[in-house]
Coordinates of C-alpha atoms in Angstrom, one line a residue:
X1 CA 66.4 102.6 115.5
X2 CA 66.6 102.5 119.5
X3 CA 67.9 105.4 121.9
X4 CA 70.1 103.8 124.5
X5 CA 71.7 105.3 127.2
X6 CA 75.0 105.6 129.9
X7 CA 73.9 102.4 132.2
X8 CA 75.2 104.3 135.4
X9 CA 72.5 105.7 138.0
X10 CA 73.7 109.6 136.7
X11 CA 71.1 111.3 134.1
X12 CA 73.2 111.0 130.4
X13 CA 73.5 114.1 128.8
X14 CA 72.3 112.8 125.3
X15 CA 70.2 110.3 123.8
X16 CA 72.0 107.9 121.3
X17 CA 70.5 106.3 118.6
X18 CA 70.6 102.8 116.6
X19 CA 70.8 102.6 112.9
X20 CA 71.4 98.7 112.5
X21 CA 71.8 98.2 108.2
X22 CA 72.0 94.3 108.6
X23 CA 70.4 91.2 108.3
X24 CA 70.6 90.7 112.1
X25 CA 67.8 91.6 114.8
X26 CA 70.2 93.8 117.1
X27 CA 69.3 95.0 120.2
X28 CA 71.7 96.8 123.0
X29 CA 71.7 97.1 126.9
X30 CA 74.3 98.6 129.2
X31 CA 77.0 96.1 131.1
X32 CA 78.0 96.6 134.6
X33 CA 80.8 98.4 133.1
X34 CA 79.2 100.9 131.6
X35 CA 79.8 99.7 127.7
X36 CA 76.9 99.4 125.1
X37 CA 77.0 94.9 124.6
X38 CA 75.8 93.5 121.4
X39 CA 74.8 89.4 122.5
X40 CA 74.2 86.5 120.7
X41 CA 72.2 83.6 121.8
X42 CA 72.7 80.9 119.0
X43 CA 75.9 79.0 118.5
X44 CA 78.6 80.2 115.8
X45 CA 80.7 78.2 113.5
X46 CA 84.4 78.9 113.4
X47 CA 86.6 78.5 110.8
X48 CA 91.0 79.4 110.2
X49 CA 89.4 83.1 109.7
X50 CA 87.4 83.3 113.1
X51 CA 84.1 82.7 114.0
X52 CA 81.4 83.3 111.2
X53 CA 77.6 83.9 112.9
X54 CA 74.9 81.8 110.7
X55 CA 72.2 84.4 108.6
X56 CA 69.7 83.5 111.2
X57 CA 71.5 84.5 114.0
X58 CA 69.3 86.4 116.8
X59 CA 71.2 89.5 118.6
X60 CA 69.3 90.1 122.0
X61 CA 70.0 92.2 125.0
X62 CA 73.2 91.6 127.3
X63 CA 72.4 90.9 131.0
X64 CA 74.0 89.2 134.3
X65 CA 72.9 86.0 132.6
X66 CA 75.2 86.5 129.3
X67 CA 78.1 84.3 130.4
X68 CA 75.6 81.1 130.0
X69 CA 77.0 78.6 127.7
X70 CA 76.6 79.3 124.1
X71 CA 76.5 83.2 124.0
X72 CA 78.3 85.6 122.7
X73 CA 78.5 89.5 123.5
X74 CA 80.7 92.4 122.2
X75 CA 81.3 95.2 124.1
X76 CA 81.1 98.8 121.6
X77 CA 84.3 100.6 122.5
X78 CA 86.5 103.3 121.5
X79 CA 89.7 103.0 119.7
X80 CA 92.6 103.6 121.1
X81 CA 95.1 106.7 119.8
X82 CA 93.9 110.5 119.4
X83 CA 91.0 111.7 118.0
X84 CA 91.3 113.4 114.9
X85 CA 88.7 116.5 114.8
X86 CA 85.9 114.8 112.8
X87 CA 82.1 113.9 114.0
X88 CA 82.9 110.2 113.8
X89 CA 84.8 107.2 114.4
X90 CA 84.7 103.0 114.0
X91 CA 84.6 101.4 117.2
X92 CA 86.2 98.7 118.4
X93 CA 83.8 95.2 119.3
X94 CA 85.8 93.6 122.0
X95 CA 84.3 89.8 122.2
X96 CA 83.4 89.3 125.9
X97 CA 82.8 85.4 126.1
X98 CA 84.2 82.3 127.9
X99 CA 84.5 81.2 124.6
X100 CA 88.6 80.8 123.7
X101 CA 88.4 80.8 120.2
X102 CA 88.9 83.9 117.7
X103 CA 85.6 85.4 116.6
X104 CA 85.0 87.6 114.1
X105 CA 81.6 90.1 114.5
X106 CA 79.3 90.0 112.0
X107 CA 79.0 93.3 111.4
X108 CA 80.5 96.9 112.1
X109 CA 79.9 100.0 114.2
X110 CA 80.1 103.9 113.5
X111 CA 80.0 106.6 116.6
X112 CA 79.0 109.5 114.8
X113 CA 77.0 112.6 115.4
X114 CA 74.7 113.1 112.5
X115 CA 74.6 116.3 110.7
X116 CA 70.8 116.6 111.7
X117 CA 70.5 115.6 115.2
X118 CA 72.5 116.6 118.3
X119 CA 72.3 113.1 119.6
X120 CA 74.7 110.9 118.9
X121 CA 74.3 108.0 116.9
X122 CA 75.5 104.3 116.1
X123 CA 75.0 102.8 112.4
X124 CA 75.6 99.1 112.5
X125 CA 77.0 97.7 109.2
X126 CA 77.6 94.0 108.0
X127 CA 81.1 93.2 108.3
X128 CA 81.5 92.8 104.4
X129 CA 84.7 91.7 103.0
X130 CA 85.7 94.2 101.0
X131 CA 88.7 91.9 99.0
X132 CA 85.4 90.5 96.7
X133 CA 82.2 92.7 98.0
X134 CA 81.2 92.5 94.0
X135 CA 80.4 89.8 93.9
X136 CA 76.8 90.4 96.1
X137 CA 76.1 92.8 93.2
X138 CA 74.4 91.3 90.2
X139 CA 75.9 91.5 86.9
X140 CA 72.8 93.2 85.2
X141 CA 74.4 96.3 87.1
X142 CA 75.6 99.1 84.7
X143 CA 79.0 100.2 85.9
X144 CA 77.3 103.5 86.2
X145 CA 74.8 102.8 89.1
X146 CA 78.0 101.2 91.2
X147 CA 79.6 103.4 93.8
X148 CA 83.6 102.1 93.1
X149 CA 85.9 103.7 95.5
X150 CA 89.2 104.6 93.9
X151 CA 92.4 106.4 94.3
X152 CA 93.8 109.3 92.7
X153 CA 97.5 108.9 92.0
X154 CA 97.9 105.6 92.7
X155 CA 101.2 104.7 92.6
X156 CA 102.2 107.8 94.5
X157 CA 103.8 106.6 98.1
X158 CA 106.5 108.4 97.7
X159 CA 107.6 112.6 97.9
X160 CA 105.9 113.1 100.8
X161 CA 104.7 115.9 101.0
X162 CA 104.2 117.2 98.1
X163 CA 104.4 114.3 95.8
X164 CA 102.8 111.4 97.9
X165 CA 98.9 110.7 97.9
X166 CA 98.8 107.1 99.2
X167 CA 100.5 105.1 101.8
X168 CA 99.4 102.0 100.8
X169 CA 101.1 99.1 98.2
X170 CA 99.0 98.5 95.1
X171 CA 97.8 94.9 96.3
X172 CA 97.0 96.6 99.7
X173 CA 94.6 98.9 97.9
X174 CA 93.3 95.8 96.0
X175 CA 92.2 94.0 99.3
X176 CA 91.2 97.1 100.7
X177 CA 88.3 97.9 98.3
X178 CA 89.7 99.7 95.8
X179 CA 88.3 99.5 92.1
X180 CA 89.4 102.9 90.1
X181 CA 93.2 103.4 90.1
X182 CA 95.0 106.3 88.4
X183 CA 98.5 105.5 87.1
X184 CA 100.7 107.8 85.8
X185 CA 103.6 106.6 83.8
X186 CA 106.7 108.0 82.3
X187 CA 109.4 106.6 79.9
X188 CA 112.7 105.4 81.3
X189 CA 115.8 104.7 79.3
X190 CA 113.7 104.9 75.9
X191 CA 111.5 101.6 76.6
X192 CA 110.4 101.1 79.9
X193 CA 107.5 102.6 81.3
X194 CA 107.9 103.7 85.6
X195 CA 105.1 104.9 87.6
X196 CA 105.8 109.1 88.0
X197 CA 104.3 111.6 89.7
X198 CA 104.8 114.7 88.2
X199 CA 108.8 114.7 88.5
X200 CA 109.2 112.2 91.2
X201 CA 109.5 108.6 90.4
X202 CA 107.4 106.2 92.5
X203 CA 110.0 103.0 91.3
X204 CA 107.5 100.6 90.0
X205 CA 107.2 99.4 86.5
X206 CA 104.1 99.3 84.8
X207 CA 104.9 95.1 84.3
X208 CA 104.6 95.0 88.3
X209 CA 101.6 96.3 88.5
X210 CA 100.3 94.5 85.8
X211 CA 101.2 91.8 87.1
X212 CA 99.6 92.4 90.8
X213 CA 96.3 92.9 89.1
X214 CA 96.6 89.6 87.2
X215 CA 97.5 87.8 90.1
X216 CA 94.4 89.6 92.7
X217 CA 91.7 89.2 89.7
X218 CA 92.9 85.6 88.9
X219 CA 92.4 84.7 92.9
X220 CA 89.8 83.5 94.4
X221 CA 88.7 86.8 96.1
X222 CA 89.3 89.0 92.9
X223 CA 87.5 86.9 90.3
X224 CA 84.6 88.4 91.2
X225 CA 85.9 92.0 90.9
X226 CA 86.8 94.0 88.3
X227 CA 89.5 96.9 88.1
X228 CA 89.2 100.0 86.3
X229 CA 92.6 101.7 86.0
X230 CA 92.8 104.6 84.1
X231 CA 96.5 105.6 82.8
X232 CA 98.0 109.0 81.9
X233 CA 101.4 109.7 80.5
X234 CA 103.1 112.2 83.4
X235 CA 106.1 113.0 80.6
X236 CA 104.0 114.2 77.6
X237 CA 106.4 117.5 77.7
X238 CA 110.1 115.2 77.0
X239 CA 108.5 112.1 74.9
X240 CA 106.8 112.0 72.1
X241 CA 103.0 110.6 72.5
X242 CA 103.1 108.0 70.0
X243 CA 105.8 106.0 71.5
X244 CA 104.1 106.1 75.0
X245 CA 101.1 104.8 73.6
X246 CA 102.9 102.2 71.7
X247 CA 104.7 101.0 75.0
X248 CA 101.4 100.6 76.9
X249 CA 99.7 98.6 74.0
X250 CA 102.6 96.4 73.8
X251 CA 102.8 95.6 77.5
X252 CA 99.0 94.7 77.2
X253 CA 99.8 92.7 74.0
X254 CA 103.0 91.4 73.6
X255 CA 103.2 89.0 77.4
X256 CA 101.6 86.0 78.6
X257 CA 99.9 86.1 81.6
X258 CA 101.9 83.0 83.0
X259 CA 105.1 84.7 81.5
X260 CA 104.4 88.1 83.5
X261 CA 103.6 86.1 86.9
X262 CA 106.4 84.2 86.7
X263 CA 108.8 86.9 85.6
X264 CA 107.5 88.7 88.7
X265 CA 107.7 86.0 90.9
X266 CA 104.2 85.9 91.9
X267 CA 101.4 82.9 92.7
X268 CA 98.7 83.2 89.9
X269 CA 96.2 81.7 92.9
X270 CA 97.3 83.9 95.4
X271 CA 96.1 87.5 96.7
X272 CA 99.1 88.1 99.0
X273 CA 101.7 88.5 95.6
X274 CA 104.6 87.1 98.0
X275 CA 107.5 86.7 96.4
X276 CA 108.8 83.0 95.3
X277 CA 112.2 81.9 95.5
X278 CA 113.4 81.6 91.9
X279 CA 113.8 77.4 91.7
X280 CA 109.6 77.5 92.6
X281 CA 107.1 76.7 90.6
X282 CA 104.8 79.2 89.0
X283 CA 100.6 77.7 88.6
X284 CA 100.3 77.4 85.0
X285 CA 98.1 80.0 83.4
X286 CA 96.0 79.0 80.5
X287 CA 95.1 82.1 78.9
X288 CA 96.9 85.1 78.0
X289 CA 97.0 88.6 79.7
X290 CA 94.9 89.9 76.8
X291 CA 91.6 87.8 78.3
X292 CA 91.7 89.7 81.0
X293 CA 91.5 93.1 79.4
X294 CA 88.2 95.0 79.0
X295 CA 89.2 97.2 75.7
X296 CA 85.6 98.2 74.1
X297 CA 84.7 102.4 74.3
X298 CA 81.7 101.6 75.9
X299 CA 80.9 101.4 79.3
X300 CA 80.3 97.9 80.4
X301 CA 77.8 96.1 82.4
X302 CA 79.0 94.2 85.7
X303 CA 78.8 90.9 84.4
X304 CA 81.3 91.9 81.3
X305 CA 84.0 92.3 83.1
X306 CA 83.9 90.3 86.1
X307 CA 88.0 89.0 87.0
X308 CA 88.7 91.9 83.9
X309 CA 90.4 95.0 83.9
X310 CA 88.8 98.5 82.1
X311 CA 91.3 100.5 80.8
X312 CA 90.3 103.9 80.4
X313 CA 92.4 105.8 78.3
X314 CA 93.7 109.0 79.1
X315 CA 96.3 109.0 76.4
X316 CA 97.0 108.3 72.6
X317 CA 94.9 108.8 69.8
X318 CA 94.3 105.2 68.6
X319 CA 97.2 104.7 66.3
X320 CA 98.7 100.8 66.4
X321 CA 95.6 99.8 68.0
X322 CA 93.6 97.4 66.6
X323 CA 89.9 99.5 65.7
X324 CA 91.8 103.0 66.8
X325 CA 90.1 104.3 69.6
X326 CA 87.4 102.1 70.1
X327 CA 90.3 99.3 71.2
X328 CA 92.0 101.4 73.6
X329 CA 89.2 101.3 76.4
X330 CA 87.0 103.9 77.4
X331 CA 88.9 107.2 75.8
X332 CA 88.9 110.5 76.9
X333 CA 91.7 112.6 76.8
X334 CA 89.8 116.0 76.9
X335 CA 90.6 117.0 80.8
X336 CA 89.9 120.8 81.6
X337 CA 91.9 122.4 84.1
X338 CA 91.1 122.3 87.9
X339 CA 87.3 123.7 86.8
X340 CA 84.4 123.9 88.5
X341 CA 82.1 122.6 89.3
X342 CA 83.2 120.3 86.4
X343 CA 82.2 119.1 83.1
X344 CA 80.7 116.2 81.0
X345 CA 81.3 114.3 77.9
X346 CA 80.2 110.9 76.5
X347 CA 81.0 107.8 75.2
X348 CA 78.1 106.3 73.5
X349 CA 75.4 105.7 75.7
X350 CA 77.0 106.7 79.0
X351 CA 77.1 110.4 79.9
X352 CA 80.6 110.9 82.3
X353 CA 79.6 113.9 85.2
X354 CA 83.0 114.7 86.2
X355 CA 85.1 117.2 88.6
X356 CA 88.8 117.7 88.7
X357 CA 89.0 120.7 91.2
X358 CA 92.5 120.1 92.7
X359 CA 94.0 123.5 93.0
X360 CA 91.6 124.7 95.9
X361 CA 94.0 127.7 97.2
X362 CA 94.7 127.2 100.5
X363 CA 92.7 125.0 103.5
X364 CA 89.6 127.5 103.5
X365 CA 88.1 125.6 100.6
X366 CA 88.1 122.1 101.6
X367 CA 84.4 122.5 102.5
X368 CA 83.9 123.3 99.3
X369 CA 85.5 121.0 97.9
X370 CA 84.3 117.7 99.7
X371 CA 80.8 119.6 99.0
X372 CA 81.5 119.4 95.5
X373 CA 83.0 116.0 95.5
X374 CA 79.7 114.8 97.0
X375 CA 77.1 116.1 94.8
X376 CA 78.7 115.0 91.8
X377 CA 78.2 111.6 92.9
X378 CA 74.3 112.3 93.0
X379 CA 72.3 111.4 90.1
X380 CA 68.4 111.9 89.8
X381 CA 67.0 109.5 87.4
X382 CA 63.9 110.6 85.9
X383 CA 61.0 107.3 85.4
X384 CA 59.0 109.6 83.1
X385 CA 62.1 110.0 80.4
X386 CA 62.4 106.9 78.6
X387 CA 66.2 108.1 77.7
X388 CA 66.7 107.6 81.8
X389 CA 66.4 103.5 80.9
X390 CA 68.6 103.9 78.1
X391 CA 71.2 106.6 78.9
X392 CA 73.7 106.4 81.7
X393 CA 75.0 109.0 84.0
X394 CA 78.5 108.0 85.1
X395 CA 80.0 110.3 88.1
X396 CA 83.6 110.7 88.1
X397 CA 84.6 112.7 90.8
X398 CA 87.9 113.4 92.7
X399 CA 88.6 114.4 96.2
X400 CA 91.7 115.0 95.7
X401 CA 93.2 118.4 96.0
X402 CA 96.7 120.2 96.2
X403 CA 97.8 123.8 96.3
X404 CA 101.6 124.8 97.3
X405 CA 101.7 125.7 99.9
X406 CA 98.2 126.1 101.7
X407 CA 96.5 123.0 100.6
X408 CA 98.8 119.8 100.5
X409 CA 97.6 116.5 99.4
X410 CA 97.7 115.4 102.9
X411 CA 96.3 117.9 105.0
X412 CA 93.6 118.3 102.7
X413 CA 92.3 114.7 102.8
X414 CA 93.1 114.1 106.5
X415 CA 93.0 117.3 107.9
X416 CA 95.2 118.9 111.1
X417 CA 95.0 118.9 114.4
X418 CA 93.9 116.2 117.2
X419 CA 90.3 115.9 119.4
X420 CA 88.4 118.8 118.5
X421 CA 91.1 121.2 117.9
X422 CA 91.7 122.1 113.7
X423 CA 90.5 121.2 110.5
X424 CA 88.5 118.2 109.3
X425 CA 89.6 116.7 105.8
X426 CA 87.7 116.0 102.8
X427 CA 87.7 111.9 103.4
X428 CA 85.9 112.7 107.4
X429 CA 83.7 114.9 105.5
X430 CA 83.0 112.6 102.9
X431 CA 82.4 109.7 105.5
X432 CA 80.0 111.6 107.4
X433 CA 77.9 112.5 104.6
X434 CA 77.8 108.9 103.9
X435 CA 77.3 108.3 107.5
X436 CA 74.5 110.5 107.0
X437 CA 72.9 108.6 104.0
X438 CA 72.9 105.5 105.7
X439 CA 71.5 106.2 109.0
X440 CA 68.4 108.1 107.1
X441 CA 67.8 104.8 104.9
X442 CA 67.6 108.2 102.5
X443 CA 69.7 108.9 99.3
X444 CA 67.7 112.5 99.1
X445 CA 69.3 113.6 103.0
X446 CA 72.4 114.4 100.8
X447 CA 72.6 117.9 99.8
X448 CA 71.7 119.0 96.1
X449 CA 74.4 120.9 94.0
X450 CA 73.5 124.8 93.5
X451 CA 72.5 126.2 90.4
X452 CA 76.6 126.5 88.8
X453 CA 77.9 126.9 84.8
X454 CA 79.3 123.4 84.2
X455 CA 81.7 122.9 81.1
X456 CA 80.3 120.6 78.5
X457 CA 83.2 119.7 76.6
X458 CA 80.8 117.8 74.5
X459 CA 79.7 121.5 73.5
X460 CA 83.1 122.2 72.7
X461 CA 84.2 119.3 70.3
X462 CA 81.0 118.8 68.7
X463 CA 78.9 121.1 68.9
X464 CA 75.8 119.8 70.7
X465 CA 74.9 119.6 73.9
X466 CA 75.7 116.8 76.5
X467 CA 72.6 113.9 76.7
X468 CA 72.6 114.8 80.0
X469 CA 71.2 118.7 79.8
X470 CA 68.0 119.5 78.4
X471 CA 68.7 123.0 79.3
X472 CA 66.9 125.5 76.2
X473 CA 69.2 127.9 74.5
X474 CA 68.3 130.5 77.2
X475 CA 70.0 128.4 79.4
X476 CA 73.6 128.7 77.6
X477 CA 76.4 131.2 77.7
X478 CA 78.2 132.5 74.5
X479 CA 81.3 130.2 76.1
X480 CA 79.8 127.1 75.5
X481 CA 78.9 126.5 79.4
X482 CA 75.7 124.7 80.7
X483 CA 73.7 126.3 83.5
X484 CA 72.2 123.4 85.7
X485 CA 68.9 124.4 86.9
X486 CA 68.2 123.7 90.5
X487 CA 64.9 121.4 91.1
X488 CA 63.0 120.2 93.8
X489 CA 63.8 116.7 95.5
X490 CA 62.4 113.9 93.6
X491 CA 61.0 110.8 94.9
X492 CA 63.7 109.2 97.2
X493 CA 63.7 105.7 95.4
X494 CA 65.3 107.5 92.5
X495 CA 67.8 109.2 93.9
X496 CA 71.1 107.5 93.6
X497 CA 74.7 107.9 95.0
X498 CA 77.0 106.2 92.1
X499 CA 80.3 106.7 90.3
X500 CA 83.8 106.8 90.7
X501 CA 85.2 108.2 93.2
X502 CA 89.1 109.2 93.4
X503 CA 90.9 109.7 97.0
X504 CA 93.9 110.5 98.7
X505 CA 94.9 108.7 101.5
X506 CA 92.2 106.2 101.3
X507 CA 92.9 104.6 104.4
X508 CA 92.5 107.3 106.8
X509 CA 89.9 107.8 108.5
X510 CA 89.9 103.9 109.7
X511 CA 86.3 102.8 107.9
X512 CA 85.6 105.2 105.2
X513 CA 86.1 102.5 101.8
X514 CA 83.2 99.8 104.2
X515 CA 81.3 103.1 104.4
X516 CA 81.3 103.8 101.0
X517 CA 80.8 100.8 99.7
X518 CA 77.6 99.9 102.3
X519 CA 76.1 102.5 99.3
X520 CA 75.8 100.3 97.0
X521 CA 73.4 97.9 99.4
X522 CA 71.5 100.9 100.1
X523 CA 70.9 101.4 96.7
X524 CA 69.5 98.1 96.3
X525 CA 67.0 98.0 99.1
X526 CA 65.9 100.9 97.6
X527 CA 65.6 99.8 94.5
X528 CA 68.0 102.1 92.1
X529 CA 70.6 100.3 91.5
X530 CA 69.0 99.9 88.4
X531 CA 65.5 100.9 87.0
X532 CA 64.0 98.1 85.0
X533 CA 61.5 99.8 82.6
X534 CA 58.5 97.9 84.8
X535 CA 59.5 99.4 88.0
X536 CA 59.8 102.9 86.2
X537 CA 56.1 102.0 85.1
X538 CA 55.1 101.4 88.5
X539 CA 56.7 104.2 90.4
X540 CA 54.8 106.7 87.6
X541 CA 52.0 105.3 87.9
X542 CA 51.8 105.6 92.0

């Protein structure tokens, strides 16, 4: 990390730092024209994509020299439009070479000022692509210890705004990073299932999406992926809860995979799902849709369910499928009510730490709300409990909120208001803290949860406690809630930012899901990605 400074003669009026998170060795200087210039002196490949810098590329200083043959520089500037009113932003880097062709950086760079420091800051990230960024995580990964961005209410683009929480296509959110999607789905005409929100249809049928995930997680981007999508019947009130749950097992069941593509229209070997004209061929598929369906009640490990989707069943009780329950996916359909902070229950050896709190009230409590969206992702594994190497903490939290008519989905996730003028949202929030993370190299800078009751529903349906408390009897209320005792930090190395995590209007702020995801690396350099029982040895012992 190096300060740098305005290159004109004047005195700057704060210091910047660098944070640089890749494999490069970055350094910065100042251009005549007063822009920060990232330079490379070895040569670059190119290919239809752009350029592509080799791993031992070395990033050095830009001077009056840089327009000698062979170098590259990239001048760090600010994107164009308004600026919403959050401490951060992605810059632009503006390739300033003789060279024509296109080039594309190697990495990625956040303006932000950190929550600590009243300097401003730059965090240099590798340019990851986030259409198959799973595939640099190993498959001895529990599911658990992944950070998997997601959307809440996916299908919802329309009914803006009340009703609308995304803006972009299903594929869109594919390519974009997303791994958790929530569909809702309602009963049309007796026998066809429609994404719904609420009320308001969102006019796609469940066989197109189905079909969109087949044809991303058969391509050659999304074979290394995996797709949880958790589903939820939005018309329990008007039909009856058996039938829904037979029309979802049937449209898992009862279609080919090359049958559903082609039905569709849609390349099998493709990850843009463009239409075909009806006389072209379709690639032949040689296995069925079921193949690619993750159905166990268990919480997998990455390698299980690479190219797969994990249904996770908010519906149903098991009836007409084969082994009940433990074929429907990962089943839960015990949801409390907008509590918090939240609640947990289990499925075998995985404990699920989970928040719903969507109706916040009014604006006022959206720092409250992207507070408590952020510490439920924390976990705090413990290297002295042998039940830490065998028992899983899964975060499931959701950003999401919505209150008529103080808190709409919209202004709570992006906020109001331009430059420094209004309200910042939950995802700015959210993207700072992570901004925050990263530049200390430190999963412990994020802020622990406050002692708070948390529903154990657990408790509730079988009367024990959840794996996850070992809170004494003192430490319950007659109610069945859980009091979480506040502790002191642990070692940093085992702290670990994981889970699911459910958004609206994921792609705004520009940045946030390469942010997010950049979590995961962090977690590996630090070494808690996972904690082999030897390196849980080790770290007690020292």
């Amino acid at each position: 990390m190096a300060p740098f400074g305005p290159g004109s003669s004047s005195k700057p009026k704060q210091a910047w730092h660098i944070s640089n998170l890749t494999n490069f060795d970055i350094q910065f200087a100042d251009s005549p024209e007063n822009e920060v210039v990232i330079e490379s002196t070895a040569h670059v490949t190119h290919s239809a994509q752009g350029g592509k810098f080799h791993k031992d590329v070395s990033l050095m200083a830009a001077g009056p020299e840089s327009s000698a043959e062979g170098k590259l520089s990239f001048a760090v500037k600010r994107p164009p439009g308004l600026k919403m009113p959050s401490k951060w932003m992605e810059m632009r880097l503006v390739a300033k070479s003789s060279n024509k062709e296109p080039v594309v950086p190697p990495f990625r760079a956040f303006q932000f000022k950190a929550s600590t420091y009243t300097d401003q800051r730059l965090l240099v990230l590798p340019n990851r692509n986030m259409a198959s960024y799973l595939k640099d995580i190993p498959d001895s990964v529990h599911l658990s210890n992944i950070l998997l961005p997601g959307t809440h209410d996916s299908m919802a683009i329309y009914g803006f705004p009340f009703a609308q929480c995304q803006r972009q296509p299903l594929l869109n959110q594919l390519q974009d990073g997303i791994r958790v999607i929530d569909v809702r789905l309602a009963i049309v005409n007796g026998t066809t299932l429609t994404s719904y929100h609420g009320v308001v249809s969102q006019k796609t049928l469940f066989s197109d999406i189905l079909a969109t995930l087949y044809a991303y997680l058969q391509s050659e981007e999304g074979k290394s992926e995996c797709i949880v999508m958790s589903i939820k019947q939005e018309d329990f009130a008007t039909n009856p809860a058996a039938l829904f749950s037979q029309l979802v097992h049937d449209a898992i069941f009862n279609s080919s995979l090359e049958g559903n593509l082609k039905e569709k229209g849609i390349r099998k070997d493709t990850t843009g799902g463009q239409p075909l004209p009806p006389h072209s061929p379709t690639a032949a598929a040689t296995s069925s849709s079921n193949n690619m369906w993750y159905l166990e009640n268990r919480v997998p490990y990455l390698g299980e369910v690479r190219g797969k989707i994990i249904i996770f069943s908010r519906f149903g009780d098991g009836t007409g499928w084969t082994n009940g329950i433990e074929g429907m996916g990962i089943w839960n359909t015990t949801w409390p009510n907008s509590v918090t902070p939240g609640w947990n229950w289990d499925v075998k050896d995985t404990t699920f730490q989970s928040q719903d709190w969507y109706d916040i009230g009014n604006f006022t409590k959206v720092p409250q709300k992207s507070a408590l969206a952020k510490s439920t992702l924390i976990t705090r594994p413990d290297p002295s409990d042998p039940m830490s190497q065998s028992h899983h903490i899964l975060p499931m939290s959701f950003s999401s909120a919505s209150s008529f008519p103080l808190a709409l989905p919209c202004a709570v996730a992006l906020g109001i208001g331009v430059f420094h003028i209004g309200f910042v949202g939950v995802n700015a929030r959210i993207s700072q803290w992570a901004l925050d993370v990263l530049s200390s190299g430190n999963p412990s800078a994020a802020p622990l949860s406050v002692s708070q009751p948390k529903v154990d529903t657990n408790k509730q349906k079988k009367g024990a406690a959840s794996a996850e408390s070992k809170s004494g009897p003192d430490d319950q209320s007659k109610s069945g809630e859980m009091k979480v005792a506040e502790q002191a930090p642990p070692d940093p190395r085992l702290t670990r930012i994981s889970g699911w995590l459910l958004m609206d209007y994921y792609d705004s702020p520009g940045g946030m899901i390469p942010i997010l995801v950049e979590l995961n690396f962090l977690n590996q350099r630090l070494g808690v990605q996972g904690v082999p029982s030897q390196a849980a040895a080790e770290i007690t012992s020292s």
